[in-house]
Amino acid sequence: MTDLSIPSSQSTPAVEGVWEQGLLRMEGDSYPENSFDFFSPVILWIEGFLTRTQRPLTLELRLIYMNTSSVKAMMDIFDMLEEAHREGRQVRVRWRYDPRNERVVEMAEDFREDCTFAFDIEADEADEARGAY
Amino acid sequence: MDHIDLYSLREQLSRHRILLCFNGPISQSLIEEIGNALKNYLQVEQIQPSAAMDVFGVYIELTQNIRQYALARGYGEHEAAATVSVARDELGHYIVQAGNLVEAEDGRALLARVADLAGRDKSELKALYKEQLRRPRETQAGVGAGLGLIDVARKAAQPLCASLTPVDEQRAFLSLRAVI
């Protein structure tokens, strides 16, 4: 019904929500001063999707560095997905990372520990060519 | 007014192998700009991406903590100042130090908190981190620097160090040091 598009900035990731496909992408670093403000529209979009449709929802993440307040906001998002999953909804997270940066895997695994829905953490070989961090 | 002896300042920075330092009022955009400079240094030095991200992450948490503290305490623009340095020691460890003026009482509470964290191993720190993450926002004291400090302790290669230098009756300068 409504798509979401937030361009990336120095300290915030690019966000793209495609309503028809039930797909939310987030990519980049996240360390805004006020993570609560930044993540509010994202949380509202997911909430809207989960209440107004019955379709599956997939989160495609390529988040790299996150400050602790972004981690907290992300945990709120995964809690919403977990609740939906327990109510029988089909939700899935795919977290892709640069294989040279194992810290991202550790962070993603920290999140996955608290989730029972499908949560894949996949090395992205294409990142080898790029130079991040 | 005395001239500032830039040469001796330079010598001191070099002797302590300081890559980057800053002193003054700090805003989110300045945190980002200095953070960019730091990222560039780390890229030039070609250290592991995960290690570079740890150094960057510690720098971000410590400086954002200082901003949050100043906001929570209602400090003016000039009091929301920070002293930050990033150095590299002979062994290749990065040392991030960040300091700010605090109410002496808050400073003492933080020293106790740092001492408590220093006595915990990585798995205890992880458990504490998760516990703090689950705490509702309202009950997280703005001056406690809870989650950020635990995150820094998790990333550090050695226990965190903190010191407090009295400035006047009420305030003290708090200095935090993390080795990565």
Coordinates of C-alpha atoms in Angstrom, one line a residue:
Chain A
M1 CA 0.0 0.0 0.0
T2 CA 2.8 2.4 0.9
D3 CA 6.4 2.1 0.1
L4 CA 9.1 3.5 2.4
S5 CA 12.3 5.1 1.2
I6 CA 14.9 6.8 3.4
P7 CA 18.2 7.7 1.7
S8 CA 21.4 6.9 3.6
S9 CA 23.3 9.6 5.5
Q10 CA 26.7 9.6 7.1
S11 CA 25.3 8.0 10.3
T12 CA 22.1 6.3 9.1
P13 CA 21.5 3.4 6.8
A14 CA 19.5 3.4 3.6
V15 CA 16.0 2.0 4.1
E16 CA 13.6 0.7 1.5
G17 CA 10.3 -0.9 2.2
V18 CA 8.5 -2.5 -0.8
W19 CA 4.9 -3.1 0.4
E20 CA 3.8 -5.3 -2.6
Q21 CA 6.8 -7.6 -2.1
G22 CA 6.7 -7.7 1.7
L23 CA 10.3 -6.7 1.7
L24 CA 12.3 -4.3 3.9
R25 CA 15.9 -3.6 3.1
M26 CA 18.4 -1.7 5.3
E27 CA 21.9 -1.1 4.3
G28 CA 24.9 0.8 5.9
D29 CA 26.1 2.1 9.2
S30 CA 23.8 3.2 11.9
Y31 CA 24.9 5.6 14.7
P32 CA 22.5 8.5 14.8
E33 CA 22.4 10.5 18.0
N34 CA 18.7 9.8 18.3
S35 CA 18.1 6.3 17.1
F36 CA 14.5 6.3 18.4
D37 CA 13.6 9.1 15.9
F38 CA 15.4 7.5 13.0
F39 CA 13.8 4.0 13.5
S40 CA 10.3 5.2 14.3
P41 CA 9.1 5.3 10.6
V42 CA 10.7 1.9 10.0
I43 CA 8.9 0.4 13.1
L44 CA 5.6 2.0 12.0
W45 CA 6.0 0.6 8.5
I46 CA 6.6 -3.0 9.8
E47 CA 3.7 -2.6 12.2
G48 CA 1.4 -1.4 9.4
F49 CA 2.5 -4.3 7.2
L50 CA 1.9 -6.9 9.9
T51 CA -1.5 -5.5 10.9
R52 CA -2.9 -4.7 7.4
T53 CA -1.8 -7.7 5.5
Q54 CA -1.4 -11.4 6.1
R55 CA 1.4 -11.8 3.7
P56 CA 5.0 -12.9 4.5
L57 CA 7.6 -10.3 5.5
T58 CA 11.3 -10.5 4.7
L59 CA 14.0 -8.2 6.1
E60 CA 17.1 -8.0 4.0
L61 CA 19.9 -6.4 6.1
R62 CA 23.3 -5.3 5.3
L63 CA 23.9 -3.3 8.4
I64 CA 27.5 -2.9 9.4
Y65 CA 28.4 -0.8 12.4
M66 CA 25.6 0.0 14.8
N67 CA 25.8 2.1 18.0
T68 CA 24.1 0.8 21.1
S69 CA 20.9 2.9 20.7
S70 CA 20.5 1.5 17.1
V71 CA 21.0 -2.0 18.5
K72 CA 18.2 -1.3 21.0
A73 CA 15.9 -0.1 18.2
M74 CA 16.7 -3.1 16.1
M75 CA 15.9 -5.4 19.0
D76 CA 12.5 -3.8 19.2
I77 CA 12.0 -4.6 15.5
F78 CA 13.1 -8.3 16.0
D79 CA 10.7 -8.5 19.0
M80 CA 7.8 -7.4 16.7
L81 CA 8.8 -10.1 14.2
E82 CA 9.1 -12.7 16.9
E83 CA 5.6 -11.9 18.2
A84 CA 4.2 -12.1 14.7
H85 CA 5.9 -15.4 14.1
R86 CA 4.4 -16.8 17.3
E87 CA 1.0 -15.8 16.0
G88 CA 1.6 -17.9 12.9
R89 CA 2.9 -15.2 10.5
Q90 CA 5.7 -16.0 8.0
V91 CA 8.6 -13.7 8.8
R92 CA 12.2 -14.0 7.8
V93 CA 15.5 -12.1 8.2
R94 CA 18.5 -12.4 5.9
W95 CA 21.5 -10.6 7.1
R96 CA 24.4 -10.4 4.7
Y97 CA 27.9 -9.4 5.7
D98 CA 31.4 -8.8 4.3
P99 CA 33.3 -12.0 5.1
R100 CA 36.4 -10.0 6.1
N101 CA 34.4 -8.5 9.0
E102 CA 33.5 -11.2 11.5
R103 CA 32.3 -8.6 14.1
V104 CA 29.2 -8.1 12.0
V105 CA 28.5 -11.9 12.3
E106 CA 28.9 -11.7 16.1
M107 CA 26.4 -8.8 16.3
A108 CA 23.9 -10.6 14.1
E109 CA 24.3 -13.8 16.1
D110 CA 23.6 -11.8 19.3
F111 CA 20.3 -10.9 17.8
R112 CA 19.5 -14.3 16.4
E113 CA 19.8 -15.9 19.8
D114 CA 16.5 -14.3 20.9
C115 CA 14.6 -15.2 17.7
T116 CA 12.9 -18.4 16.7
F117 CA 11.9 -17.4 13.2
A118 CA 14.0 -17.9 10.1
F119 CA 17.2 -15.8 10.5
D120 CA 20.0 -16.4 8.0
I121 CA 23.4 -14.8 8.3
E122 CA 25.2 -15.1 5.0
A123 CA 28.6 -14.1 3.8
D124 CA 28.5 -11.9 0.7
E125 CA 31.5 -12.6 -1.5
A126 CA 30.7 -9.6 -3.6
D127 CA 31.8 -7.4 -0.6
E128 CA 35.4 -8.6 -1.2
A129 CA 35.7 -6.2 -4.1
R130 CA 34.5 -3.3 -2.1
G131 CA 36.5 -1.6 0.6
A132 CA 34.4 -1.0 3.7
Y133 CA 36.3 -0.4 7.0
Chain B
M1 CA 48.9 36.2 26.5
D2 CA 51.6 33.5 26.2
H3 CA 52.2 32.1 22.9
I4 CA 51.3 28.4 22.5
D5 CA 54.4 26.4 21.9
L6 CA 53.1 24.3 19.0
Y7 CA 56.4 22.5 18.7
S8 CA 56.2 21.2 22.3
L9 CA 52.5 20.3 21.8
R10 CA 53.5 18.4 18.6
E11 CA 56.3 16.6 20.5
Q12 CA 53.9 15.6 23.2
L13 CA 51.4 14.3 20.7
S14 CA 54.1 12.4 18.9
R15 CA 55.6 10.9 22.0
H16 CA 52.2 9.5 23.0
R17 CA 51.7 8.3 19.4
I18 CA 48.5 10.2 19.1
L19 CA 46.8 9.9 15.7
L20 CA 44.0 12.2 16.4
C21 CA 42.9 14.5 19.2
F22 CA 40.2 17.0 19.9
N23 CA 39.3 19.4 22.6
G24 CA 36.2 21.6 22.7
P25 CA 32.4 21.7 22.4
I26 CA 31.2 18.7 20.5
S27 CA 28.1 18.2 18.4
Q28 CA 26.8 15.1 16.6
S29 CA 28.1 16.4 13.2
L30 CA 31.5 17.0 14.7
I31 CA 31.5 13.5 16.1
E32 CA 30.7 12.3 12.6
E33 CA 33.4 14.4 11.0
I34 CA 36.1 13.3 13.4
G35 CA 34.8 9.7 13.0
N36 CA 35.4 10.0 9.3
A37 CA 39.0 11.1 9.9
L38 CA 39.4 8.2 12.2
K39 CA 38.0 5.8 9.6
N40 CA 40.4 7.1 7.0
Y41 CA 43.4 6.7 9.3
L42 CA 42.4 3.1 10.1
Q43 CA 42.0 2.4 6.4
V44 CA 45.4 3.8 5.6
E45 CA 46.9 1.6 8.4
Q46 CA 45.2 -1.4 6.8
I47 CA 44.2 -3.1 10.0
Q48 CA 41.5 -5.8 10.1
P49 CA 38.0 -4.5 9.2
S50 CA 36.6 -6.0 12.5
A51 CA 39.4 -4.3 14.6
A52 CA 38.8 -1.0 12.7
M53 CA 35.1 -1.2 13.5
D54 CA 35.9 -1.9 17.2
V55 CA 38.0 1.3 17.4
F56 CA 35.4 3.3 15.6
G57 CA 32.6 1.9 17.7
V58 CA 34.4 2.7 21.0
Y59 CA 35.1 6.2 19.8
I60 CA 31.4 6.6 18.9
E61 CA 30.0 5.3 22.1
L62 CA 32.3 7.3 24.3
T63 CA 31.7 10.6 22.5
Q64 CA 27.9 10.0 22.2
N65 CA 27.9 9.2 25.9
I66 CA 29.4 12.6 26.6
R67 CA 26.8 14.4 24.4
Q68 CA 24.0 12.4 26.1
Y69 CA 25.3 13.3 29.5
A70 CA 25.5 17.0 28.8
L71 CA 22.0 17.0 27.4
A72 CA 20.6 15.0 30.3
R73 CA 22.3 17.4 32.8
G74 CA 21.1 20.4 30.8
Y75 CA 24.6 21.8 30.2
G76 CA 25.0 24.7 27.7
E77 CA 26.7 24.4 24.4
H78 CA 30.1 25.2 25.8
E79 CA 29.8 22.8 28.7
A80 CA 29.0 20.0 26.3
A81 CA 32.6 19.8 25.6
A82 CA 34.8 16.7 25.2
T83 CA 38.5 15.9 25.2
V84 CA 39.2 13.0 22.9
S85 CA 42.4 11.2 21.8
V86 CA 43.1 8.1 19.8
A87 CA 46.6 6.7 19.9
R88 CA 48.4 3.5 18.9
D89 CA 50.9 1.9 21.3
E90 CA 54.1 0.0 20.5
L91 CA 52.2 -3.3 20.5
G92 CA 49.7 -2.1 17.9
H93 CA 46.8 -1.6 20.3
Y94 CA 44.6 1.4 19.8
I95 CA 43.9 3.5 22.8
V96 CA 40.8 5.6 22.8
Q97 CA 40.5 8.1 25.6
A98 CA 37.6 10.5 26.2
G99 CA 37.0 13.0 29.0
N100 CA 34.5 15.5 30.1
L101 CA 33.4 17.7 33.0
V102 CA 30.8 16.0 35.2
E103 CA 29.1 16.5 38.5
A104 CA 31.6 15.0 41.0
E105 CA 28.9 12.7 42.4
D106 CA 28.1 11.3 38.9
G107 CA 31.9 10.9 38.3
R108 CA 32.3 8.8 41.5
A109 CA 29.3 6.6 40.5
L110 CA 30.9 6.1 37.1
L111 CA 34.2 5.1 38.6
A112 CA 32.4 2.4 40.7
R113 CA 30.7 1.2 37.5
V114 CA 33.9 0.9 35.6
A115 CA 35.5 -1.0 38.5
D116 CA 32.5 -3.3 38.5
L117 CA 32.9 -4.0 34.7
A118 CA 36.6 -4.5 35.0
G119 CA 36.0 -7.5 37.3
R120 CA 33.9 -9.3 34.7
D121 CA 34.9 -11.6 31.9
K122 CA 33.5 -11.5 28.3
S123 CA 30.6 -13.9 28.9
E124 CA 29.5 -12.0 32.0
L125 CA 29.7 -8.7 30.0
K126 CA 27.6 -10.2 27.3
A127 CA 24.9 -11.3 29.8
L128 CA 25.0 -7.9 31.4
Y129 CA 24.7 -6.3 27.9
K130 CA 21.6 -8.3 27.0
E131 CA 20.0 -7.6 30.4
Q132 CA 20.5 -3.9 30.0
L133 CA 19.3 -4.0 26.4
R134 CA 16.0 -5.5 27.6
R135 CA 15.5 -2.8 30.2
P136 CA 12.7 -0.3 29.3
R137 CA 14.0 3.1 28.0
E138 CA 12.4 5.0 30.9
T139 CA 14.3 3.2 33.6
Q140 CA 17.6 3.8 31.9
A141 CA 19.2 6.7 33.7
G142 CA 20.5 9.3 31.2
V143 CA 23.6 9.8 33.4
G144 CA 24.4 6.2 34.0
A145 CA 25.9 5.5 30.5
G146 CA 24.8 2.0 31.0
L147 CA 24.6 0.1 27.7
G148 CA 27.3 2.1 25.9
L149 CA 29.8 1.5 28.6
I150 CA 29.2 -2.2 28.6
D151 CA 29.5 -2.2 24.9
V152 CA 32.9 -0.5 25.1
A153 CA 34.0 -3.0 27.8
R154 CA 33.0 -5.9 25.5
K155 CA 35.1 -4.5 22.6
A156 CA 38.2 -3.7 24.8
A157 CA 41.2 -5.9 24.9
Q158 CA 41.9 -4.9 28.5
P159 CA 39.7 -3.7 31.4
L160 CA 38.6 -0.1 31.1
C161 CA 40.3 2.5 33.2
A162 CA 38.7 5.7 34.5
S163 CA 40.0 8.6 36.6
L164 CA 38.5 11.6 38.2
T165 CA 40.3 14.9 38.7
P166 CA 38.5 17.5 40.9
V167 CA 38.0 20.9 39.2
D168 CA 36.0 22.8 41.8
E169 CA 33.6 22.1 44.7
Q170 CA 31.0 20.5 42.4
R171 CA 32.6 19.3 39.3
A172 CA 35.4 17.0 38.2
F173 CA 37.0 15.9 35.0
L174 CA 36.2 12.4 34.1
S175 CA 38.6 10.5 31.9
L176 CA 37.9 7.1 30.4
R177 CA 40.4 4.9 28.6
A178 CA 39.8 1.9 26.5
V179 CA 42.5 -0.3 24.9
I180 CA 41.4 -2.2 21.7

